[in-house]
PDB file of N, CA, C and O in Angstrom:
ATOM      1  N   ASP A   1      -5.253  22.934  25.307  1.00 90.00           N
ATOM      2  CA  ASP A   1      -6.549  22.654  24.723  1.00 90.00           C
ATOM      3  C   ASP A   1      -6.604  21.230  24.176  1.00 90.00           C
ATOM      4  O   ASP A   1      -5.623  20.718  23.661  1.00 90.00           O
ATOM      5  N   LEU A   2      -7.770  20.658  24.267  1.00 93.00           N
ATOM      6  CA  LEU A   2      -7.978  19.287  23.804  1.00 93.00           C
ATOM      7  C   LEU A   2      -7.794  19.175  22.291  1.00 93.00           C
ATOM      8  O   LEU A   2      -7.138  18.251  21.795  1.00 93.00           O
ATOM      9  N   THR A   3      -8.332  20.145  21.558  1.00 96.00           N
ATOM     10  CA  THR A   3      -8.246  20.120  20.096  1.00 96.00           C
ATOM     11  C   THR A   3      -6.805  20.244  19.633  1.00 96.00           C
ATOM     12  O   THR A   3      -6.375  19.548  18.710  1.00 96.00           O
ATOM     13  N   LEU A   4      -6.058  21.115  20.275  1.00 96.00           N
ATOM     14  CA  LEU A   4      -4.656  21.323  19.902  1.00 96.00           C
ATOM     15  C   LEU A   4      -3.832  20.058  20.146  1.00 96.00           C
ATOM     16  O   LEU A   4      -3.014  19.671  19.316  1.00 96.00           O
ATOM     17  N   ASN A   5      -4.078  19.412  21.275  1.00 95.00           N
ATOM     18  CA  ASN A   5      -3.358  18.177  21.586  1.00 95.00           C
ATOM     19  C   ASN A   5      -3.697  17.081  20.588  1.00 95.00           C
ATOM     20  O   ASN A   5      -2.819  16.336  20.138  1.00 95.00           O
ATOM     21  N   LYS A   6      -4.971  16.974  20.222  1.00 94.00           N
ATOM     22  CA  LYS A   6      -5.413  15.963  19.250  1.00 94.00           C
ATOM     23  C   LYS A   6      -4.774  16.238  17.893  1.00 94.00           C
ATOM     24  O   LYS A   6      -4.322  15.317  17.207  1.00 94.00           O
ATOM     25  N   THR A   7      -4.718  17.513  17.502  1.00 95.00           N
ATOM     26  CA  THR A   7      -4.116  17.896  16.228  1.00 95.00           C
ATOM     27  C   THR A   7      -2.638  17.528  16.195  1.00 95.00           C
ATOM     28  O   THR A   7      -2.156  16.972  15.206  1.00 95.00           O
ATOM     29  N   LYS A   8      -1.929  17.818  17.265  1.00 96.00           N
ATOM     30  CA  LYS A   8      -0.495  17.499  17.334  1.00 96.00           C
ATOM     31  C   LYS A   8      -0.273  15.990  17.247  1.00 96.00           C
ATOM     32  O   LYS A   8       0.640  15.525  16.570  1.00 96.00           O
ATOM     33  N   LYS A   9      -1.106  15.236  17.944  1.00 95.00           N
ATOM     34  CA  LYS A   9      -0.992  13.777  17.936  1.00 95.00           C
ATOM     35  C   LYS A   9      -1.247  13.226  16.538  1.00 95.00           C
ATOM     36  O   LYS A   9      -0.506  12.377  16.044  1.00 95.00           O
ATOM     37  N   THR A  10      -2.297  13.733  15.885  1.00 95.00           N
ATOM     38  CA  THR A  10      -2.638  13.293  14.537  1.00 95.00           C
ATOM     39  C   THR A  10      -1.523  13.628  13.559  1.00 95.00           C
ATOM     40  O   THR A  10      -1.137  12.799  12.727  1.00 95.00           O
ATOM     41  N   GLN A  11      -0.974  14.830  13.652  1.00 96.00           N
ATOM     42  CA  GLN A  11       0.121  15.239  12.768  1.00 96.00           C
ATOM     43  C   GLN A  11       1.340  14.355  12.966  1.00 96.00           C
ATOM     44  O   GLN A  11       2.003  13.976  11.997  1.00 96.00           O
ATOM     45  N   ALA A  12       1.640  14.020  14.207  1.00 96.00           N
ATOM     46  CA  ALA A  12       2.790  13.170  14.498  1.00 96.00           C
ATOM     47  C   ALA A  12       2.591  11.768  13.914  1.00 96.00           C
ATOM     48  O   ALA A  12       3.521  11.183  13.353  1.00 96.00           O
ATOM     49  N   GLN A  13       1.378  11.239  14.044  1.00 96.00           N
ATOM     50  CA  GLN A  13       1.095   9.906  13.518  1.00 96.00           C
ATOM     51  C   GLN A  13       1.149   9.891  11.998  1.00 96.00           C
ATOM     52  O   GLN A  13       1.690   8.960  11.394  1.00 96.00           O
ATOM     53  N   LYS A  14       0.600  10.929  11.350  1.00 96.00           N
ATOM     54  CA  LYS A  14       0.648  11.010   9.891  1.00 96.00           C
ATOM     55  C   LYS A  14       2.076  11.175   9.411  1.00 96.00           C
ATOM     56  O   LYS A  14       2.468  10.628   8.380  1.00 96.00           O
ATOM     57  N   SER A  15       2.877  11.918  10.165  1.00 97.00           N
ATOM     58  CA  SER A  15       4.276  12.121   9.817  1.00 97.00           C
ATOM     59  C   SER A  15       5.038  10.793   9.888  1.00 97.00           C
ATOM     60  O   SER A  15       5.849  10.484   9.014  1.00 97.00           O
ATOM     61  N   ALA A  16       4.762  10.008  10.912  1.00 95.00           N
ATOM     62  CA  ALA A  16       5.409   8.701  11.051  1.00 95.00           C
ATOM     63  C   ALA A  16       5.016   7.785   9.892  1.00 95.00           C
ATOM     64  O   ALA A  16       5.852   7.042   9.363  1.00 95.00           O
ATOM     65  N   LEU A  17       3.767   7.848   9.492  1.00 97.00           N
ATOM     66  CA  LEU A  17       3.279   7.049   8.360  1.00 97.00           C
ATOM     67  C   LEU A  17       4.013   7.450   7.080  1.00 97.00           C
ATOM     68  O   LEU A  17       4.525   6.605   6.353  1.00 97.00           O
ATOM     69  N   THR A  18       4.073   8.744   6.821  1.00 97.00           N
ATOM     70  CA  THR A  18       4.740   9.254   5.614  1.00 97.00           C
ATOM     71  C   THR A  18       6.217   8.899   5.620  1.00 97.00           C
ATOM     72  O   THR A  18       6.769   8.514   4.587  1.00 97.00           O
ATOM     73  N   THR A  19       6.854   9.002   6.765  1.00 97.00           N
ATOM     74  CA  THR A  19       8.277   8.686   6.888  1.00 97.00           C
ATOM     75  C   THR A  19       8.542   7.220   6.558  1.00 97.00           C
ATOM     76  O   THR A  19       9.498   6.900   5.852  1.00 97.00           O
ATOM     77  N   ALA A  20       7.691   6.339   7.059  1.00 97.00           N
ATOM     78  CA  ALA A  20       7.853   4.902   6.796  1.00 97.00           C
ATOM     79  C   ALA A  20       7.699   4.596   5.306  1.00 97.00           C
ATOM     80  O   ALA A  20       8.462   3.816   4.735  1.00 97.00           O
ATOM     81  N   ILE A  21       6.726   5.242   4.669  1.00 97.00           N
ATOM     82  CA  ILE A  21       6.510   5.017   3.236  1.00 97.00           C
ATOM     83  C   ILE A  21       7.673   5.569   2.417  1.00 97.00           C
ATOM     84  O   ILE A  21       8.151   4.929   1.483  1.00 97.00           O
ATOM     85  N   LYS A  22       8.158   6.743   2.785  1.00 97.00           N
ATOM     86  CA  LYS A  22       9.290   7.347   2.067  1.00 97.00           C
ATOM     87  C   LYS A  22      10.553   6.509   2.248  1.00 97.00           C
ATOM     88  O   LYS A  22      11.355   6.382   1.323  1.00 97.00           O
ATOM     89  N   ALA A  23      10.730   5.939   3.432  1.00 97.00           N
ATOM     90  CA  ALA A  23      11.893   5.089   3.679  1.00 97.00           C
ATOM     91  C   ALA A  23      11.842   3.863   2.776  1.00 97.00           C
ATOM     92  O   ALA A  23      12.869   3.427   2.237  1.00 97.00           O
ATOM     93  N   PHE A  24      10.643   3.305   2.578  1.00 97.00           N
ATOM     94  CA  PHE A  24      10.501   2.165   1.685  1.00 97.00           C
ATOM     95  C   PHE A  24      10.783   2.570   0.243  1.00 97.00           C
ATOM     96  O   PHE A  24      11.473   1.860  -0.490  1.00 97.00           O
ATOM     97  N   ASN A  25      10.240   3.717  -0.181  1.00 96.00           N
ATOM     98  CA  ASN A  25      10.438   4.171  -1.560  1.00 96.00           C
ATOM     99  C   ASN A  25      11.906   4.435  -1.859  1.00 96.00           C
ATOM    100  O   ASN A  25      12.365   4.206  -2.982  1.00 96.00           O
ATOM    101  N   ALA A  26      12.643   4.903  -0.868  1.00 96.00           N
ATOM    102  CA  ALA A  26      14.073   5.171  -1.056  1.00 96.00           C
ATOM    103  C   ALA A  26      14.866   3.876  -1.156  1.00 96.00           C
ATOM    104  O   ALA A  26      15.851   3.802  -1.895  1.00 96.00           O
ATOM    105  N   ASN A  27      14.448   2.863  -0.410  1.00 95.00           N
ATOM    106  CA  ASN A  27      15.170   1.592  -0.371  1.00 95.00           C
ATOM    107  C   ASN A  27      14.163   0.450  -0.262  1.00 95.00           C
ATOM    108  O   ASN A  27      13.879  -0.028   0.838  1.00 95.00           O
ATOM    109  N   PRO A  28      13.588   0.008  -1.398  1.00 95.00           N
ATOM    110  CA  PRO A  28      12.524  -1.016  -1.342  1.00 95.00           C
ATOM    111  C   PRO A  28      13.045  -2.413  -1.004  1.00 95.00           C
ATOM    112  O   PRO A  28      13.411  -3.186  -1.880  1.00 95.00           O
ATOM    113  N   THR A  29      13.104  -2.707   0.283  1.00 96.00           N
ATOM    114  CA  THR A  29      13.514  -4.029   0.752  1.00 96.00           C
ATOM    115  C   THR A  29      12.353  -4.679   1.484  1.00 96.00           C
ATOM    116  O   THR A  29      11.372  -4.005   1.830  1.00 96.00           O
ATOM    117  N   GLU A  30      12.475  -5.962   1.739  1.00 96.00           N
ATOM    118  CA  GLU A  30      11.432  -6.705   2.450  1.00 96.00           C
ATOM    119  C   GLU A  30      11.226  -6.125   3.858  1.00 96.00           C
ATOM    120  O   GLU A  30      10.100  -5.979   4.324  1.00 96.00           O
ATOM    121  N   GLU A  31      12.317  -5.795   4.505  1.00 97.00           N
ATOM    122  CA  GLU A  31      12.241  -5.258   5.871  1.00 97.00           C
ATOM    123  C   GLU A  31      11.540  -3.893   5.879  1.00 97.00           C
ATOM    124  O   GLU A  31      10.686  -3.629   6.730  1.00 97.00           O
ATOM    125  N   ALA A  32      11.884  -3.043   4.919  1.00 96.00           N
ATOM    126  CA  ALA A  32      11.254  -1.722   4.823  1.00 96.00           C
ATOM    127  C   ALA A  32       9.774  -1.868   4.484  1.00 96.00           C
ATOM    128  O   ALA A  32       8.940  -1.095   4.978  1.00 96.00           O
ATOM    129  N   TYR A  33       9.447  -2.865   3.665  1.00 97.00           N
ATOM    130  CA  TYR A  33       8.038  -3.115   3.319  1.00 97.00           C
ATOM    131  C   TYR A  33       7.245  -3.507   4.564  1.00 97.00           C
ATOM    132  O   TYR A  33       6.140  -3.015   4.781  1.00 97.00           O
ATOM    133  N   ARG A  34       7.827  -4.386   5.373  1.00 97.00           N
ATOM    134  CA  ARG A  34       7.133  -4.820   6.593  1.00 97.00           C
ATOM    135  C   ARG A  34       6.895  -3.639   7.533  1.00 97.00           C
ATOM    136  O   ARG A  34       5.819  -3.510   8.129  1.00 97.00           O
ATOM    137  N   ALA A  35       7.897  -2.772   7.671  1.00 96.00           N
ATOM    138  CA  ALA A  35       7.764  -1.607   8.551  1.00 96.00           C
ATOM    139  C   ALA A  35       6.702  -0.643   8.023  1.00 96.00           C
ATOM    140  O   ALA A  35       5.870  -0.143   8.786  1.00 96.00           O
ATOM    141  N   ALA A  36       6.728  -0.388   6.717  1.00 97.00           N
ATOM    142  CA  ALA A  36       5.753   0.528   6.125  1.00 97.00           C
ATOM    143  C   ALA A  36       4.344  -0.059   6.209  1.00 97.00           C
ATOM    144  O   ALA A  36       3.384   0.653   6.517  1.00 97.00           O
ATOM    145  N   SER A  37       4.223  -1.358   5.957  1.00 97.00           N
ATOM    146  CA  SER A  37       2.928  -2.024   6.011  1.00 97.00           C
ATOM    147  C   SER A  37       2.355  -1.973   7.431  1.00 97.00           C
ATOM    148  O   SER A  37       1.163  -1.708   7.617  1.00 97.00           O
ATOM    149  N   ALA A  38       3.195  -2.192   8.408  1.00 97.00           N
ATOM    150  CA  ALA A  38       2.757  -2.133   9.807  1.00 97.00           C
ATOM    151  C   ALA A  38       2.311  -0.716  10.160  1.00 97.00           C
ATOM    152  O   ALA A  38       1.309  -0.517  10.853  1.00 97.00           O
ATOM    153  N   SER A  39       3.049   0.257   9.669  1.00 96.00           N
ATOM    154  CA  SER A  39       2.705   1.655   9.924  1.00 96.00           C
ATOM    155  C   SER A  39       1.365   2.024   9.292  1.00 96.00           C
ATOM    156  O   SER A  39       0.545   2.717   9.897  1.00 96.00           O
ATOM    157  N   ILE A  40       1.128   1.525   8.083  1.00 97.00           N
ATOM    158  CA  ILE A  40      -0.140   1.769   7.392  1.00 97.00           C
ATOM    159  C   ILE A  40      -1.291   1.111   8.151  1.00 97.00           C
ATOM    160  O   ILE A  40      -2.339   1.720   8.368  1.00 97.00           O
ATOM    161  N   ASP A  41      -1.093  -0.141   8.579  1.00 97.00           N
ATOM    162  CA  ASP A  41      -2.131  -0.848   9.331  1.00 97.00           C
ATOM    163  C   ASP A  41      -2.457  -0.125  10.640  1.00 97.00           C
ATOM    164  O   ASP A  41      -3.623  -0.022  11.042  1.00 97.00           O
ATOM    165  N   LYS A  42      -1.419   0.360  11.301  1.00 95.00           N
ATOM    166  CA  LYS A  42      -1.608   1.063  12.561  1.00 95.00           C
ATOM    167  C   LYS A  42      -2.415   2.339  12.344  1.00 95.00           C
ATOM    168  O   LYS A  42      -3.328   2.654  13.103  1.00 95.00           O
ATOM    169  N   ALA A  43      -2.101   3.069  11.277  1.00 96.00           N
ATOM    170  CA  ALA A  43      -2.824   4.308  10.970  1.00 96.00           C
ATOM    171  C   ALA A  43      -4.290   4.016  10.646  1.00 96.00           C
ATOM    172  O   ALA A  43      -5.186   4.754  11.064  1.00 96.00           O
ATOM    173  N   ALA A  44      -4.535   2.938   9.918  1.00 97.00           N
ATOM    174  CA  ALA A  44      -5.907   2.579   9.564  1.00 97.00           C
ATOM    175  C   ALA A  44      -6.692   2.152  10.797  1.00 97.00           C
ATOM    176  O   ALA A  44      -7.869   2.501  10.950  1.00 97.00           O
ATOM    177  N   SER A  45      -6.062   1.407  11.683  1.00 96.00           N
ATOM    178  CA  SER A  45      -6.770   0.928  12.871  1.00 96.00           C
ATOM    179  C   SER A  45      -7.117   2.076  13.821  1.00 96.00           C
ATOM    180  O   SER A  45      -8.105   2.010  14.552  1.00 96.00           O
ATOM    181  N   LYS A  46      -6.336   3.140  13.795  1.00 94.00           N
ATOM    182  CA  LYS A  46      -6.605   4.299  14.643  1.00 94.00           C
ATOM    183  C   LYS A  46      -7.566   5.283  13.986  1.00 94.00           C
ATOM    184  O   LYS A  46      -7.915   6.300  14.571  1.00 94.00           O
ATOM    185  N   GLY A  47      -7.944   5.001  12.733  1.00 95.00           N
ATOM    186  CA  GLY A  47      -8.860   5.886  12.037  1.00 95.00           C
ATOM    187  C   GLY A  47      -8.174   7.074  11.395  1.00 95.00           C
ATOM    188  O   GLY A  47      -8.814   8.038  10.992  1.00 95.00           O
ATOM    189  N   LEU A  48      -6.872   7.016  11.305  1.00 96.00           N
ATOM    190  CA  LEU A  48      -6.101   8.112  10.727  1.00 96.00           C
ATOM    191  C   LEU A  48      -6.288   8.164   9.213  1.00 96.00           C
ATOM    192  O   LEU A  48      -6.369   9.243   8.633  1.00 96.00           O
ATOM    193  N   ILE A  49      -6.358   6.992   8.597  1.00 97.00           N
ATOM    194  CA  ILE A  49      -6.648   6.887   7.167  1.00 97.00           C
ATOM    195  C   ILE A  49      -7.743   5.835   6.995  1.00 97.00           C
ATOM    196  O   ILE A  49      -7.932   4.988   7.866  1.00 97.00           O
ATOM    197  N   HIS A  50      -8.439   5.886   5.887  1.00 97.00           N
ATOM    198  CA  HIS A  50      -9.515   4.938   5.616  1.00 97.00           C
ATOM    199  C   HIS A  50      -8.928   3.567   5.302  1.00 97.00           C
ATOM    200  O   HIS A  50      -7.818   3.465   4.767  1.00 97.00           O
ATOM    201  N   LYS A  51      -9.668   2.516   5.639  1.00 97.00           N
ATOM    202  CA  LYS A  51      -9.168   1.158   5.426  1.00 97.00           C
ATOM    203  C   LYS A  51      -8.911   0.870   3.948  1.00 97.00           C
ATOM    204  O   LYS A  51      -7.986   0.130   3.611  1.00 97.00           O
ATOM    205  N   ASN A  52      -9.720   1.462   3.052  1.00 98.00           N
ATOM    206  CA  ASN A  52      -9.492   1.249   1.619  1.00 98.00           C
ATOM    207  C   ASN A  52      -8.217   1.926   1.146  1.00 98.00           C
ATOM    208  O   ASN A  52      -7.503   1.416   0.297  1.00 98.00           O
ATOM    209  N   LYS A  53      -7.917   3.086   1.699  1.00 97.00           N
ATOM    210  CA  LYS A  53      -6.670   3.777   1.359  1.00 97.00           C
ATOM    211  C   LYS A  53      -5.479   2.967   1.863  1.00 97.00           C
ATOM    212  O   LYS A  53      -4.458   2.849   1.188  1.00 97.00           O
ATOM    213  N   ALA A  54      -5.628   2.387   3.043  1.00 98.00           N
ATOM    214  CA  ALA A  54      -4.567   1.559   3.597  1.00 98.00           C
ATOM    215  C   ALA A  54      -4.297   0.365   2.682  1.00 98.00           C
ATOM    216  O   ALA A  54      -3.141   0.049   2.365  1.00 98.00           O
ATOM    217  N   SER A  55      -5.361  -0.272   2.239  1.00 98.00           N
ATOM    218  CA  SER A  55      -5.230  -1.420   1.345  1.00 98.00           C
ATOM    219  C   SER A  55      -4.578  -1.016   0.029  1.00 98.00           C
ATOM    220  O   SER A  55      -3.702  -1.710  -0.484  1.00 98.00           O
ATOM    221  N   ARG A  56      -5.002   0.113  -0.512  1.00 98.00           N
ATOM    222  CA  ARG A  56      -4.452   0.607  -1.780  1.00 98.00           C
ATOM    223  C   ARG A  56      -2.960   0.935  -1.636  1.00 98.00           C
ATOM    224  O   ARG A  56      -2.154   0.565  -2.487  1.00 98.00           O
ATOM    225  N   ASP A  57      -2.601   1.592  -0.547  1.00 97.00           N
ATOM    226  CA  ASP A  57      -1.194   1.945  -0.315  1.00 97.00           C
ATOM    227  C   ASP A  57      -0.329   0.695  -0.173  1.00 97.00           C
ATOM    228  O   ASP A  57       0.768   0.615  -0.741  1.00 97.00           O
ATOM    229  N   LYS A  58      -0.818  -0.289   0.578  1.00 97.00           N
ATOM    230  CA  LYS A  58      -0.054  -1.527   0.760  1.00 97.00           C
ATOM    231  C   LYS A  58       0.112  -2.275  -0.553  1.00 97.00           C
ATOM    232  O   LYS A  58       1.168  -2.836  -0.831  1.00 97.00           O
ATOM    233  N   SER A  59      -0.945  -2.252  -1.377  1.00 98.00           N
ATOM    234  CA  SER A  59      -0.890  -2.905  -2.678  1.00 98.00           C
ATOM    235  C   SER A  59       0.168  -2.257  -3.566  1.00 98.00           C
ATOM    236  O   SER A  59       0.933  -2.936  -4.255  1.00 98.00           O
ATOM    237  N   ARG A  60       0.212  -0.948  -3.554  1.00 97.00           N
ATOM    238  CA  ARG A  60       1.200  -0.223  -4.353  1.00 97.00           C
ATOM    239  C   ARG A  60       2.623  -0.522  -3.880  1.00 97.00           C
ATOM    240  O   ARG A  60       3.533  -0.683  -4.696  1.00 97.00           O
ATOM    241  N   LEU A  61       2.811  -0.596  -2.562  1.00 97.00           N
ATOM    242  CA  LEU A  61       4.138  -0.911  -2.031  1.00 97.00           C
ATOM    243  C   LEU A  61       4.540  -2.340  -2.419  1.00 97.00           C
ATOM    244  O   LEU A  61       5.693  -2.594  -2.789  1.00 97.00           O
ATOM    245  N   ALA A  62       3.589  -3.269  -2.345  1.00 97.00           N
ATOM    246  CA  ALA A  62       3.882  -4.661  -2.696  1.00 97.00           C
ATOM    247  C   ALA A  62       4.249  -4.791  -4.161  1.00 97.00           C
ATOM    248  O   ALA A  62       5.164  -5.547  -4.530  1.00 97.00           O
ATOM    249  N   ALA A  63       3.561  -4.043  -5.017  1.00 97.00           N
ATOM    250  CA  ALA A  63       3.868  -4.066  -6.444  1.00 97.00           C
ATOM    251  C   ALA A  63       5.258  -3.522  -6.712  1.00 97.00           C
ATOM    252  O   ALA A  63       5.994  -4.044  -7.547  1.00 97.00           O
ATOM    253  N   LYS A  64       5.615  -2.475  -5.976  1.00 96.00           N
ATOM    254  CA  LYS A  64       6.956  -1.888  -6.149  1.00 96.00           C
ATOM    255  C   LYS A  64       8.023  -2.865  -5.655  1.00 96.00           C
ATOM    256  O   LYS A  64       9.098  -2.961  -6.244  1.00 96.00           O
ATOM    257  N   LEU A  65       7.720  -3.591  -4.588  1.00 96.00           N
ATOM    258  CA  LEU A  65       8.666  -4.562  -4.057  1.00 96.00           C
ATOM    259  C   LEU A  65       8.859  -5.714  -5.048  1.00 96.00           C
ATOM    260  O   LEU A  65       9.978  -6.216  -5.215  1.00 96.00           O
ATOM    261  N   ALA A  66       7.795  -6.111  -5.723  1.00 95.00           N
ATOM    262  CA  ALA A  66       7.857  -7.249  -6.661  1.00 95.00           C
ATOM    263  C   ALA A  66       8.676  -6.909  -7.893  1.00 95.00           C
ATOM    264  O   ALA A  66       9.287  -7.806  -8.504  1.00 95.00           O
ATOM    265  N   ASN A  67       8.702  -5.656  -8.297  1.00 87.00           N
ATOM    266  CA  ASN A  67       9.441  -5.267  -9.510  1.00 87.00           C
ATOM    267  C   ASN A  67      10.891  -4.940  -9.238  1.00 87.00           C
ATOM    268  O   ASN A  67      11.335  -4.621  -8.249  1.00 87.00           O
TER     269      ASN A  67
END
């Protein structure tokens, strides 16, 4: 079914996004920040998350990296 395939794809993409963010939170390095930021941008461009949420998430990661 088309809906089932779309659901699986969306879940996989959201899972990849969450994994990237968790990897950064576990080890906040510049490299992990770049990977998480790219993952967030990719999710926003695909419509998986809203652009404002993407901006907010990236801002929070940047603040954590700065401290």
